[in-house]
XYZ file of C-alpha atoms in Angstrom:
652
model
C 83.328 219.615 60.734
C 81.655 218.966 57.571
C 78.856 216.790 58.668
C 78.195 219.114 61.648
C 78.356 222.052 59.108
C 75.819 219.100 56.604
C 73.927 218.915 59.923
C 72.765 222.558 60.740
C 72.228 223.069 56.693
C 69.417 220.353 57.271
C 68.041 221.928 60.870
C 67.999 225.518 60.797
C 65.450 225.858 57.393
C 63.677 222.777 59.147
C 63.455 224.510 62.004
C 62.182 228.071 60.831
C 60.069 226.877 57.564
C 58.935 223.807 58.364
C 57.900 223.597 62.020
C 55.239 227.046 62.046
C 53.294 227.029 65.430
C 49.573 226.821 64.332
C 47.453 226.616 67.377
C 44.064 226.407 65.205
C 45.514 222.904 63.911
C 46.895 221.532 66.731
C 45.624 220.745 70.806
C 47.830 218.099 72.882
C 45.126 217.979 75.705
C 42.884 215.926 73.676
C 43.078 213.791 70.932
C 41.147 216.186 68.039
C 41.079 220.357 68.300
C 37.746 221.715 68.665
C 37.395 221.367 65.020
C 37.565 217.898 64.583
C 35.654 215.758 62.762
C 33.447 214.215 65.965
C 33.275 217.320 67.379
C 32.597 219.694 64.188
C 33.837 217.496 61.482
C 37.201 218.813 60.538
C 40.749 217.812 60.970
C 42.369 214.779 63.229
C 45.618 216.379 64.816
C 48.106 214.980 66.975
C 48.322 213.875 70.581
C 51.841 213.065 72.725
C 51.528 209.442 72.131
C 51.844 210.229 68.545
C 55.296 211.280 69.184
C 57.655 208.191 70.795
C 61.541 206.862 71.463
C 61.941 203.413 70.993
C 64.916 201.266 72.219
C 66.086 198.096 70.178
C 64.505 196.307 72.830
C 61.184 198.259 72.028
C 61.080 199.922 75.113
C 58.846 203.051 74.407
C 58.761 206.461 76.049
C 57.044 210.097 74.658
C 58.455 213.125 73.687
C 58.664 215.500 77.478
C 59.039 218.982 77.523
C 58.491 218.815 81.382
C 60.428 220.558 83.723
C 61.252 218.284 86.915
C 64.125 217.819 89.438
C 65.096 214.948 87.608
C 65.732 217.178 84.321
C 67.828 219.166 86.301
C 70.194 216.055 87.330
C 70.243 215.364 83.068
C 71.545 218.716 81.828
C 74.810 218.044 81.351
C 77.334 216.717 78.877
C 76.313 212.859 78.954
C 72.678 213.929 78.913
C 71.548 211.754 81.699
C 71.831 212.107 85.848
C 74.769 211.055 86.746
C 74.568 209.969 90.401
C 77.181 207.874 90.636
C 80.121 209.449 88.094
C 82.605 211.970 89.819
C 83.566 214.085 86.759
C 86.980 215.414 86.226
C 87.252 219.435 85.942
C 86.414 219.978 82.082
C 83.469 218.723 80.432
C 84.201 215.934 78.116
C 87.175 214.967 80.447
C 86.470 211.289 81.902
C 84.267 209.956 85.140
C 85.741 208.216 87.920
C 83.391 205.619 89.194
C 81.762 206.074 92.568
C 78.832 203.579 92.105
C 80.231 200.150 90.812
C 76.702 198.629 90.108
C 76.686 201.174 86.858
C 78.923 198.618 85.437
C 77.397 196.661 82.202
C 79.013 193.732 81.666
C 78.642 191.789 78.160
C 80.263 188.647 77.724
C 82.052 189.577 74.124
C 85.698 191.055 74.513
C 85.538 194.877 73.844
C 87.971 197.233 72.625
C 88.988 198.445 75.959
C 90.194 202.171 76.858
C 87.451 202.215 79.219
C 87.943 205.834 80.334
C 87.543 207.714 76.991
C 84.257 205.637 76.011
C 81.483 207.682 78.672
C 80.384 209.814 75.748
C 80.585 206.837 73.243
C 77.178 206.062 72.312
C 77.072 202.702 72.142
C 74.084 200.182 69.706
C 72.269 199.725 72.586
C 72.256 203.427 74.073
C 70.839 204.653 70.046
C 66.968 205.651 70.173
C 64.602 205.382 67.410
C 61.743 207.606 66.194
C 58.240 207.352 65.228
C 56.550 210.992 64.994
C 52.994 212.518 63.740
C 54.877 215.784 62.753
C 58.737 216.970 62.309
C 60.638 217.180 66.106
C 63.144 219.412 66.665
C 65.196 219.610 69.641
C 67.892 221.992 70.265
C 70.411 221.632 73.333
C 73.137 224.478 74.515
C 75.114 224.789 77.824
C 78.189 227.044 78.656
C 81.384 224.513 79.353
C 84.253 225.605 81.378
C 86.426 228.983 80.607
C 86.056 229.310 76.245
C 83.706 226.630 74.720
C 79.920 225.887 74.292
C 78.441 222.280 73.741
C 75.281 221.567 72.007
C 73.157 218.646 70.683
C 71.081 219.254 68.094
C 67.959 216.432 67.095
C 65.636 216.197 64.400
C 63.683 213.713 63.559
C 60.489 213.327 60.982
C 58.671 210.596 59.265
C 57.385 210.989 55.842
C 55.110 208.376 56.043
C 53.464 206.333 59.006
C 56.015 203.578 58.233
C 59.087 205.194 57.845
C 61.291 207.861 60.142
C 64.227 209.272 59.629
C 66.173 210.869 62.392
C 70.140 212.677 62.526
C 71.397 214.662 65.529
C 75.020 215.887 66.130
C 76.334 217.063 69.645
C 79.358 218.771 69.743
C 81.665 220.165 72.625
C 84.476 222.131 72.861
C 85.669 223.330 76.346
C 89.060 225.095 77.406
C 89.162 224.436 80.696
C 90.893 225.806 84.038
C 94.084 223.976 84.108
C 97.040 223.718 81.875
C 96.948 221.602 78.655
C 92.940 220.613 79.433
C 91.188 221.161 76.708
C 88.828 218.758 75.212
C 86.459 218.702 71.895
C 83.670 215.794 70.808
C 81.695 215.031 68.269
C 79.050 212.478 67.968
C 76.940 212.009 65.002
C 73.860 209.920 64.361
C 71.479 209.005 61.796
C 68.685 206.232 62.029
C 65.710 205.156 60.414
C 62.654 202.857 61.852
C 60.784 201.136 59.249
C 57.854 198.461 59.394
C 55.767 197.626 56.397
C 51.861 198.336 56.265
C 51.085 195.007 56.859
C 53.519 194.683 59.696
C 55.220 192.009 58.379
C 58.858 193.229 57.909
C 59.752 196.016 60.639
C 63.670 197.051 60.890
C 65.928 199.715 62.569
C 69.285 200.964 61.494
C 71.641 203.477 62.707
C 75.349 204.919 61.639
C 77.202 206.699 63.630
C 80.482 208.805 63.385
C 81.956 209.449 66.935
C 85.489 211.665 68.375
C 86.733 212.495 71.701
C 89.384 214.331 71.793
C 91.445 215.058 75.169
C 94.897 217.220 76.085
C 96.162 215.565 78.578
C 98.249 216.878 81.316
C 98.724 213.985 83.888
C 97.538 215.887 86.729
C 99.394 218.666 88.729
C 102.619 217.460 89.990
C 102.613 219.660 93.195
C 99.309 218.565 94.933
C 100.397 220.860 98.458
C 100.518 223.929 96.431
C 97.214 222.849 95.882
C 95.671 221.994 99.295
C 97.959 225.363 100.988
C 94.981 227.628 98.879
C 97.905 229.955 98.257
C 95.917 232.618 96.415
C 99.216 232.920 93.897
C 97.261 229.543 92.773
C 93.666 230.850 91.927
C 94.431 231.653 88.909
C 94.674 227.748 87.908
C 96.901 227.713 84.405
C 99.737 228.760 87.343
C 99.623 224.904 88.427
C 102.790 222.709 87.050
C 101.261 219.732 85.501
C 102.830 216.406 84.282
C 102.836 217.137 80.255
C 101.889 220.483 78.052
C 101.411 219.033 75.070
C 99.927 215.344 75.458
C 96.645 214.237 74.166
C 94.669 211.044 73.922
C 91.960 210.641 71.002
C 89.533 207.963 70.065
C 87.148 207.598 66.736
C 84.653 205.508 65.782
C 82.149 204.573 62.852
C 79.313 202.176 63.502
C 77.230 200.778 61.039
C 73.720 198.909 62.468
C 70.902 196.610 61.228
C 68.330 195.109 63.400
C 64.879 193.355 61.496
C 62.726 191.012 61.441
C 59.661 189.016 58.966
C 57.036 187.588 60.286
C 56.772 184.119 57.797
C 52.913 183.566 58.364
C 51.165 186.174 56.316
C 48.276 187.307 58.851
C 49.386 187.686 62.667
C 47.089 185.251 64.660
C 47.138 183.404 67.458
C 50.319 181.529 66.940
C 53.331 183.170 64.558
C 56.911 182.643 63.241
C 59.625 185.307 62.523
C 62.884 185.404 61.558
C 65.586 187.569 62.596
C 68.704 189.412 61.995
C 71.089 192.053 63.897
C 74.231 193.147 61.998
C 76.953 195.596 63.397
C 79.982 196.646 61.958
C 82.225 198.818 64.153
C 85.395 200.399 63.588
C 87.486 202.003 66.668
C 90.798 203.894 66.683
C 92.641 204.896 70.019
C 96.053 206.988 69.897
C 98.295 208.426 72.426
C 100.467 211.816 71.380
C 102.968 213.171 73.324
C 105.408 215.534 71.838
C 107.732 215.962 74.695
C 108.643 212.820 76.721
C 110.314 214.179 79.652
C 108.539 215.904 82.382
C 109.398 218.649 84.711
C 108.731 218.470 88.273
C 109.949 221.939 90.173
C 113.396 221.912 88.606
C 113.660 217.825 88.513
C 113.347 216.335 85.218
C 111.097 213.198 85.351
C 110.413 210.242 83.294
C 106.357 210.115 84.268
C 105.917 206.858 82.150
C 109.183 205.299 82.685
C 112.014 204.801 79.671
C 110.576 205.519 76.313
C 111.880 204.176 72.743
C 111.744 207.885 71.667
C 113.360 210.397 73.086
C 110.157 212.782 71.684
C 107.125 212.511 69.738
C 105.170 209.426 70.692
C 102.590 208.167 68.718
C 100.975 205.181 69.889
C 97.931 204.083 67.655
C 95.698 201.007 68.266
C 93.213 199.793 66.069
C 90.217 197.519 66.003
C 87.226 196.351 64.123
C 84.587 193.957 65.134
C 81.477 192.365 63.032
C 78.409 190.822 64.530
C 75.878 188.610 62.814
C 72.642 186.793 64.785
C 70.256 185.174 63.411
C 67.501 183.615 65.048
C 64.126 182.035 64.670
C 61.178 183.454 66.911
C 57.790 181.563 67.738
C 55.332 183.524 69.482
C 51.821 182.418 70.889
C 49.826 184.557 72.711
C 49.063 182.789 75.820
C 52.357 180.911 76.600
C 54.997 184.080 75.426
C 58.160 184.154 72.992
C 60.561 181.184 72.241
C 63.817 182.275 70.154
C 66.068 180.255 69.252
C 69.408 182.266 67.705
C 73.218 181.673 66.334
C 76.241 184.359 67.164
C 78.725 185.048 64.960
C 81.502 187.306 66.601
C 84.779 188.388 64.571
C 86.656 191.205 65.825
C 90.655 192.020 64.817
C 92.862 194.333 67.029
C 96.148 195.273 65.475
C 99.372 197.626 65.530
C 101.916 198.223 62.534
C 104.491 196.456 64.144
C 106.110 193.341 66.251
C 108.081 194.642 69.134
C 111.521 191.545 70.019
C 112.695 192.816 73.346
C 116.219 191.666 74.311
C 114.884 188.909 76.891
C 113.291 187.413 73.717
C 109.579 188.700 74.585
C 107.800 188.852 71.671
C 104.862 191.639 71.523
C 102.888 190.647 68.403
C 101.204 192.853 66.035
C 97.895 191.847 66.140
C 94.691 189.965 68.146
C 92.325 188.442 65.969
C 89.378 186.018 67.272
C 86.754 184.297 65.955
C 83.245 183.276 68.386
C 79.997 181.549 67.105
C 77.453 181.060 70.362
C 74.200 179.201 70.044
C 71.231 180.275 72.865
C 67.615 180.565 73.157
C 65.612 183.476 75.309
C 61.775 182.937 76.419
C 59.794 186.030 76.624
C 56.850 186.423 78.459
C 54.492 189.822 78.941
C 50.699 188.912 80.169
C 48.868 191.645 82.251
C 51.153 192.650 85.465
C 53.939 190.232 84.204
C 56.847 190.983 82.069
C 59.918 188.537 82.020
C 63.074 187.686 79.775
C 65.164 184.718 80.175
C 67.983 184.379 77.747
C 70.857 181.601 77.727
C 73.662 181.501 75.143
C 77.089 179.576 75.113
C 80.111 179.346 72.915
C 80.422 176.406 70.370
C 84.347 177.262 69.338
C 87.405 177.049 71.005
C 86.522 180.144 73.660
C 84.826 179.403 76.545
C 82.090 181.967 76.970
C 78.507 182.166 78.385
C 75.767 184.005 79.387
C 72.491 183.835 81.404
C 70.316 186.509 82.123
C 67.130 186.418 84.066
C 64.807 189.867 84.205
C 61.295 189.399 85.539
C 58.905 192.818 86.083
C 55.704 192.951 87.800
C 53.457 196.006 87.702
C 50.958 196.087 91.065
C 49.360 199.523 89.415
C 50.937 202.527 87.561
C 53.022 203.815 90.885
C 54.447 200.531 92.198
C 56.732 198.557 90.105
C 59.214 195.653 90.902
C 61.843 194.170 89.108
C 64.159 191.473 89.602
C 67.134 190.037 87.570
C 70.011 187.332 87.955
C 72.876 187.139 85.255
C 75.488 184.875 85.068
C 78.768 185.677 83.238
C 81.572 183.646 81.755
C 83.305 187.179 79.903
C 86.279 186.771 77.479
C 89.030 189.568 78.616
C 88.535 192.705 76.696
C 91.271 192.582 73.952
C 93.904 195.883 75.360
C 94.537 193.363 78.523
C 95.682 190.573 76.478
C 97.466 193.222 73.988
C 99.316 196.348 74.301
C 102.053 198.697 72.170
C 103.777 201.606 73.283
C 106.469 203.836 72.795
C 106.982 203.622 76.562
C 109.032 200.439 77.325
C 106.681 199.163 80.363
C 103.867 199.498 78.414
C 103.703 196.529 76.191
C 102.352 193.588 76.869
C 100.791 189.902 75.486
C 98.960 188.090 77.778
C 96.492 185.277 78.388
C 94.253 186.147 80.828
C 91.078 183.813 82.310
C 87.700 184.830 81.903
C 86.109 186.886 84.059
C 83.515 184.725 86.261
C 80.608 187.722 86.936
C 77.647 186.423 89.328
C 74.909 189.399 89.908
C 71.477 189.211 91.295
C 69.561 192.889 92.046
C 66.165 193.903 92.615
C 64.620 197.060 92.376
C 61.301 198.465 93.738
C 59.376 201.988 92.894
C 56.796 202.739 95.254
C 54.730 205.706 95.993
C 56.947 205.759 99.360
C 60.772 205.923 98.069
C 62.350 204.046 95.669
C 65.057 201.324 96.387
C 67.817 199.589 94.522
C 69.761 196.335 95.697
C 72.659 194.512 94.032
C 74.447 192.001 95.215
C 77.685 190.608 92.826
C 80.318 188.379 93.014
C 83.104 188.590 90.781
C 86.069 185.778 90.511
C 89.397 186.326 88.116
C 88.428 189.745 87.890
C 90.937 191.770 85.660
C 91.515 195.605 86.551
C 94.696 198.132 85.992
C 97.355 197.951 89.034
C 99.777 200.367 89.479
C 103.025 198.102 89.620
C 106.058 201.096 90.312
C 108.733 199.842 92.209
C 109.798 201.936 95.745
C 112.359 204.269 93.524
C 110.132 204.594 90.480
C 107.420 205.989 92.986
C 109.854 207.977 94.718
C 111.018 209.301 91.454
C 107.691 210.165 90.606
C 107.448 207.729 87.477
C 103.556 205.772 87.440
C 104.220 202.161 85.607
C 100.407 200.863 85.334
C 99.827 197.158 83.937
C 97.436 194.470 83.721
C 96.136 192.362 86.424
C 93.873 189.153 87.676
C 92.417 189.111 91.245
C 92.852 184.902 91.892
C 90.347 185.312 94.797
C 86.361 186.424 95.160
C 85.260 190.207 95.741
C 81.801 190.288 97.334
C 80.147 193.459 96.459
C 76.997 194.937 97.594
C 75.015 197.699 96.542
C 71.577 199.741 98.136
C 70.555 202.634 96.752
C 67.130 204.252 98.270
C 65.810 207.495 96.737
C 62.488 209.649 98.711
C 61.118 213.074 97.762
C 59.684 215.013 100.845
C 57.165 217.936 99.875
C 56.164 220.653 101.601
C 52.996 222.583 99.423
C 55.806 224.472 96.623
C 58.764 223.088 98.187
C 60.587 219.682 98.570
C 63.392 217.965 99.499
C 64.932 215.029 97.232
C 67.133 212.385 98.859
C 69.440 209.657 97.218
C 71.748 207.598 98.988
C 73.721 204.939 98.202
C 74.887 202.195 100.636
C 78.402 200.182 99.060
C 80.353 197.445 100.875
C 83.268 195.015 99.776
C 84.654 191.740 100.777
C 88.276 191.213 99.267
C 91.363 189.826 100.988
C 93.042 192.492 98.720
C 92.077 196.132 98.412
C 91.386 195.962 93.997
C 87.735 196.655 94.013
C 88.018 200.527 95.533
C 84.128 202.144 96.395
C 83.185 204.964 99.058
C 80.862 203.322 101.363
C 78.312 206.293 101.245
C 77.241 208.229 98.088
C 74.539 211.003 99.168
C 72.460 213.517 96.706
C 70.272 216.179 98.665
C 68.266 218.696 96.338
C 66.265 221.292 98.398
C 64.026 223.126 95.871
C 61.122 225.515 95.353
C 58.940 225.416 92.069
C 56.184 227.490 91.134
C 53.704 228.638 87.944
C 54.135 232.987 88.239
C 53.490 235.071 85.902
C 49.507 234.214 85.236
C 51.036 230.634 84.509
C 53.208 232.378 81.533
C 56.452 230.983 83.396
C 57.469 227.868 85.478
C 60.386 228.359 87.980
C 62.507 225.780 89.300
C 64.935 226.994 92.295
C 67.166 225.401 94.790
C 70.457 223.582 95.767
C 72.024 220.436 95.694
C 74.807 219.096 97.967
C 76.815 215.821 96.636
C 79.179 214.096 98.831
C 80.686 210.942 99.223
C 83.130 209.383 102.111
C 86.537 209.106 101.375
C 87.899 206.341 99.810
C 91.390 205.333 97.535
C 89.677 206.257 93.896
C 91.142 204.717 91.115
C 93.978 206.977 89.197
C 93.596 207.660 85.722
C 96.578 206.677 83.008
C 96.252 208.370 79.751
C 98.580 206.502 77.878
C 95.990 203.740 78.676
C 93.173 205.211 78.625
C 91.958 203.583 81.750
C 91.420 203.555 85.120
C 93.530 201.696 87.802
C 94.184 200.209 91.425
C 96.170 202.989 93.732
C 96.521 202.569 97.554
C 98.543 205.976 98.506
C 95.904 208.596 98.727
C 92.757 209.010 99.496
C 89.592 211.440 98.296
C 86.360 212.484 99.165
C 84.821 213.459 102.657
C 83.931 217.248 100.816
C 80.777 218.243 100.434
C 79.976 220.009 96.886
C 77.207 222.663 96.535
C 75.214 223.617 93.777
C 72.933 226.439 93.067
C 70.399 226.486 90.303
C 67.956 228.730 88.882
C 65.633 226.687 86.003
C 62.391 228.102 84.396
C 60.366 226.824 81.635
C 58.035 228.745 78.667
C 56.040 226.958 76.737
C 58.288 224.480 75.416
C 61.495 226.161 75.885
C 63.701 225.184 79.314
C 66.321 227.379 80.742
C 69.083 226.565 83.147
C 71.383 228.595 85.292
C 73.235 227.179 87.827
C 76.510 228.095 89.808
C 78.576 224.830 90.203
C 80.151 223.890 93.506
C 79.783 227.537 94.996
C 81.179 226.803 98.410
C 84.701 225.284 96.978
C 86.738 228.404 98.486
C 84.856 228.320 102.048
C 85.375 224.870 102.631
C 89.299 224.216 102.071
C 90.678 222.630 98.540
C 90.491 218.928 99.503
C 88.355 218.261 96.598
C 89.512 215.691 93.399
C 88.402 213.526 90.811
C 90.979 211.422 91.217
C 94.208 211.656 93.226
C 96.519 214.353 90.737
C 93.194 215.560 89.220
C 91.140 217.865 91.284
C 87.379 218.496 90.358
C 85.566 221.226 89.127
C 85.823 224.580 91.017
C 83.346 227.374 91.298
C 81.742 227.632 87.539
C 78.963 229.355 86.565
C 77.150 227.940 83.522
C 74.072 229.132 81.222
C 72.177 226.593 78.992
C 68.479 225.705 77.579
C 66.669 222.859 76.137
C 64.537 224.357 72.799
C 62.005 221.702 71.132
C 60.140 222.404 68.173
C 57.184 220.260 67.012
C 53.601 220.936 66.002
């Protein structure tokens, strides 16, 4: 609360003194204003390029203030379209998974609790700045029952080597159910430096990051549900699993990336050295003040026997460092060679050592210790753009990586891309370790690494777009649901670790096409999934389908831009994975089944000047087409919502 209270001290006089609209200075449809210096000898001003968003991998975009179908898709709480994410009823809630290919896969071991981390920016998802003039940009949308979330940017260099950027967004959202609610906060601050001779350029970013979840387990009488009794509409009536449990995870991230170029003048051939640093902190804990739970007039032990008979606190902790440093020749005809050394140390750890009466030993902590060795070529010449990187352990874990990415650019509307990575991935560390107050729910293990073998290809043509994947995964660990007969029965879930021993084929196509008709048009994305298992553990619908019929138009002497339309989102049924919050993960059912229901949206969008504003009523047809609709098999999804927000920027 005090940095977001820090944060709008800095914005709002930025904002009002600093940021004053002078249309005599400033004209983004050409590089100078009819007063400049080649045309009458006055003042440069700025032009869009001026104003850019660079990725560590110094991938570059411009500031937009463009409204398209495709902003429509990103106004929401991850700030991004999320075709292929179901999400759960409340914003800031989790996503269950419809589209595996989303899946990044890096061959460190990660903290784990997979399920609360959707809204955890990670290093790679932090953008930089470089700006001509202060940028403001202000973000609101209405969340479900009480609540508001907003994200709120600025970002301003005070010289043309140096920018400085810090942005907080912030939810808090009630929600319809009992025990729902959920509040986040994710702060950043970064700064992108290079020196005037462009010798010595360097990003760096902190971040401070909490999501905070009730958790109620899901309703525990899913046919009250599905009768659409109307004693139900009023959705705090549902009996759910636990009224006063709640999940929370934190995080502080501290980030370094440079690099010096050791020749003095950049020439035809040139040698740099590099350096990344990141030190990360995580903490993940589990609260649950009453340990029973009621089902009708049945008292049930949801999690199984429990050490405490009330107030659970299970906390985990972690902390990872990275170090690389590499050495990087570059010639301008044959590309990039690097040549780089990993150093990996991360530390997992609980207060305690847990001696069960069978003499198995839980320990207290999971430390490890990786250095890797690898080289990556880089090549970008005209139409061409390719990365090929190869790295492999030199300690005791076995660990490796190759990843191939090769672009080609025919002209500015058809692209294609093509990449191959091959994974040896160390177990992320809450499968090999796990305390809790619940008996079941500790664990030590050594699993194998994950064997991950991918090749996709994707093509963007003035025609449609298309995506296709094909992966196959061997030792692949997920979450199983390992009840007995009488603990499911009972109604008690017992979720623990697991390793497929055989091979899951999986293969993705996604093709996306935008029909217009003069001021209207039709949007189409669907998405083709199929899986070869002798088991059912990897879990997909086989069709994934986003339709967006829309009408835009310029009215008001061009004054106003309106966006209009509606968007249906289905996908065929299919056993989702359940979600465990004592886990914070995701895992294997095979009792029930979701999907099959088509979701409608209605949406009303309009832009001036700079300014975007959305209305939209979410999932409008949920009482006309029967209550068969979840985000996972106790959770169902969002109902009929109406929600308000805008998009404000500020720059000159």
């Amino acid at each position: 609360m005090r940095i977001l209270f820090f944060f709008l001290f800095l914005v709002i006089p930025t904002t009002f003194f600093s940021q004053v609209k002078n249309s005599k200075n400033f004209d983004f449809s050409s590089k100078y204003n009819s007063s400049d210096s080649i045309k009458k000898g006055s003042v440069k001003t700025a032009t869009i390029d001026m104003y850019r968003f660079i990725t560590i991998d110094n991938d570059t975009t411009y500031i937009d203030t463009s409204l398209t179908i495709q902003k429509e898709y990103s106004h929401n709480y991850l700030r991004k379209d999320i075709f292929g994410l179901l999400p759960f009823a409340n914003d800031g809630q989790t996503y269950n998974t419809l589209q595996y290919s989303l899946t990044d896969f890096s061959p460190y071991p990660e903290f784990g609790f997979k399920a609360k981390h959707f809204n955890f920016l990670e290093a790679n998802q932090i953008r930089y700045s470089s700006v001509a003039t202060p940028v403001t940009e202000l973000y609101f949308k209405t969340t479900v029952r009480k609540g508001q979330s907003v994200d709120a940017f600025i970002t301003l260099n005070t010289s043309e080597n140096l920018n400085f950027s810090i942005a907080y967004k912030g939810l808090r959202s009630e929600g319809e159910y009992l025990n729902q609610l959920s509040s986040t906060g994710n702060f950043r601050f970064t700064t992108n430096y290079n020196t005037k001779n462009k010798r010595y350029f360097a990003k760096a970013h902190y971040t401070f990051q909490d999501i905070l979840n009730e958790e109620n387990g899901g309703i525990t009488t899913i046919e009250n549900f599905e009768s659409e009794d109307p004693n139900y509409n009023n959705r705090q009536r549902f009996e759910v699993y636990f009224n006063d449990a709640k999940s929370f995870l934190k995080g502080k991230r501290i980030f370094l990336d440079h690099n010096f170029r050791i020749n003095s003048d950049k020439g035809a051939n040139n040698l740099y050295l590099t350096h990344q640093f990141n030190y990360e902190n995580k903490f993940f804990e589990y609260k649950q003040a009453t340990v029973p739970s009621t089902v009708g007039g049945t008292v049930v032990d949801r999690f199984g026997e429990s050490f405490k008979s009330s107030g659970i606190n299970d906390q985990t902790r972690y902390n990872k460092m990275y170090n690389r440093v590499g050495l990087v020749y570059e010639n301008t005809t044959l590309g990039k060679f690097q040549f780089f050394a990993d150093d990996f140390r991360s530390n997992y750890y609980y207060d305690q050592i847990l001696i069960f009466d069978n003499q198995k030993v839980i320990p207290s902590a999971f430390s490890q210790e990786i250095n890797s060795v690898g080289g990556q070529y880089e090549y970008r010449k005209n139409k061409w753009n390719g990365t090929f990187l190869y790295s492999r352990s030199v300690t005791a874990q076995s660990l490796s990586n190759l990843d191939a990415k090769l672009d080609y650019a025919l002209n500015d509307n058809t692209q294609f891309s093509f990449k191959y990575q091959n994974i040896n991935k160390l177990p992320n560390s809450n499968y090999n370790l796990y305390q809790s107050s619940y008996v079941q729910y500790n664990w030590s293990n050594d699993f194998k690494n994950e064997k991950i073998n991918s090749i996709s290809a994707n093509a963007i043509t003035p025609w449609f777009d298309a995506e296709v994947q094909f992966s196959v995964l061997n030792d692949h660990l997920y979450f199983n649901n390992v009840s007995t007969l009488a603990q499911t029965s009972a109604k008690t879930q017992i979720v623990a670790p697991s390793q497929y021993d055989g091979t899951i084929n999986y293969l993705s196509v996604k093709v996306s096409r935008e029909l217009t008709f003069g001021n209207f048009a039709l949007d189409n994305t669907i998405l083709y999934q199929k899986v070869d298992q002798q088991d059912a553990v990897l879990n997909v619908p086989e069709i994934v389908t986003r339709n967006t019929f829309y009408y835009s138009n310029y009215l008001f002497k061009r004054a106003l831009f309106l966006q209009t339309g509606i968007v249906l989102n289905y996908f065929s049924k299919y056993y989702a994975n359940d979600y465990n919050p004592v886990i914070g993960e995701f895992f294997v059912q095979n009792e029930k089944q979701i999907g099959n229901h088509p979701n409608f949206d209605f949406f009303i969008n309009a832009k001036i000047q700079r300014t975007r504003i959305y209305f939209k009523a979410e999932h409008f047809n949920s009482s006309l087409t029967g209550n068969n609709f979840y985000s996972s098999p106790n959770n169902p999804s969002r109902d009929f919502t109406i929600r308000f927000g805008l998009i404000w920027n500020f720059f000159n």
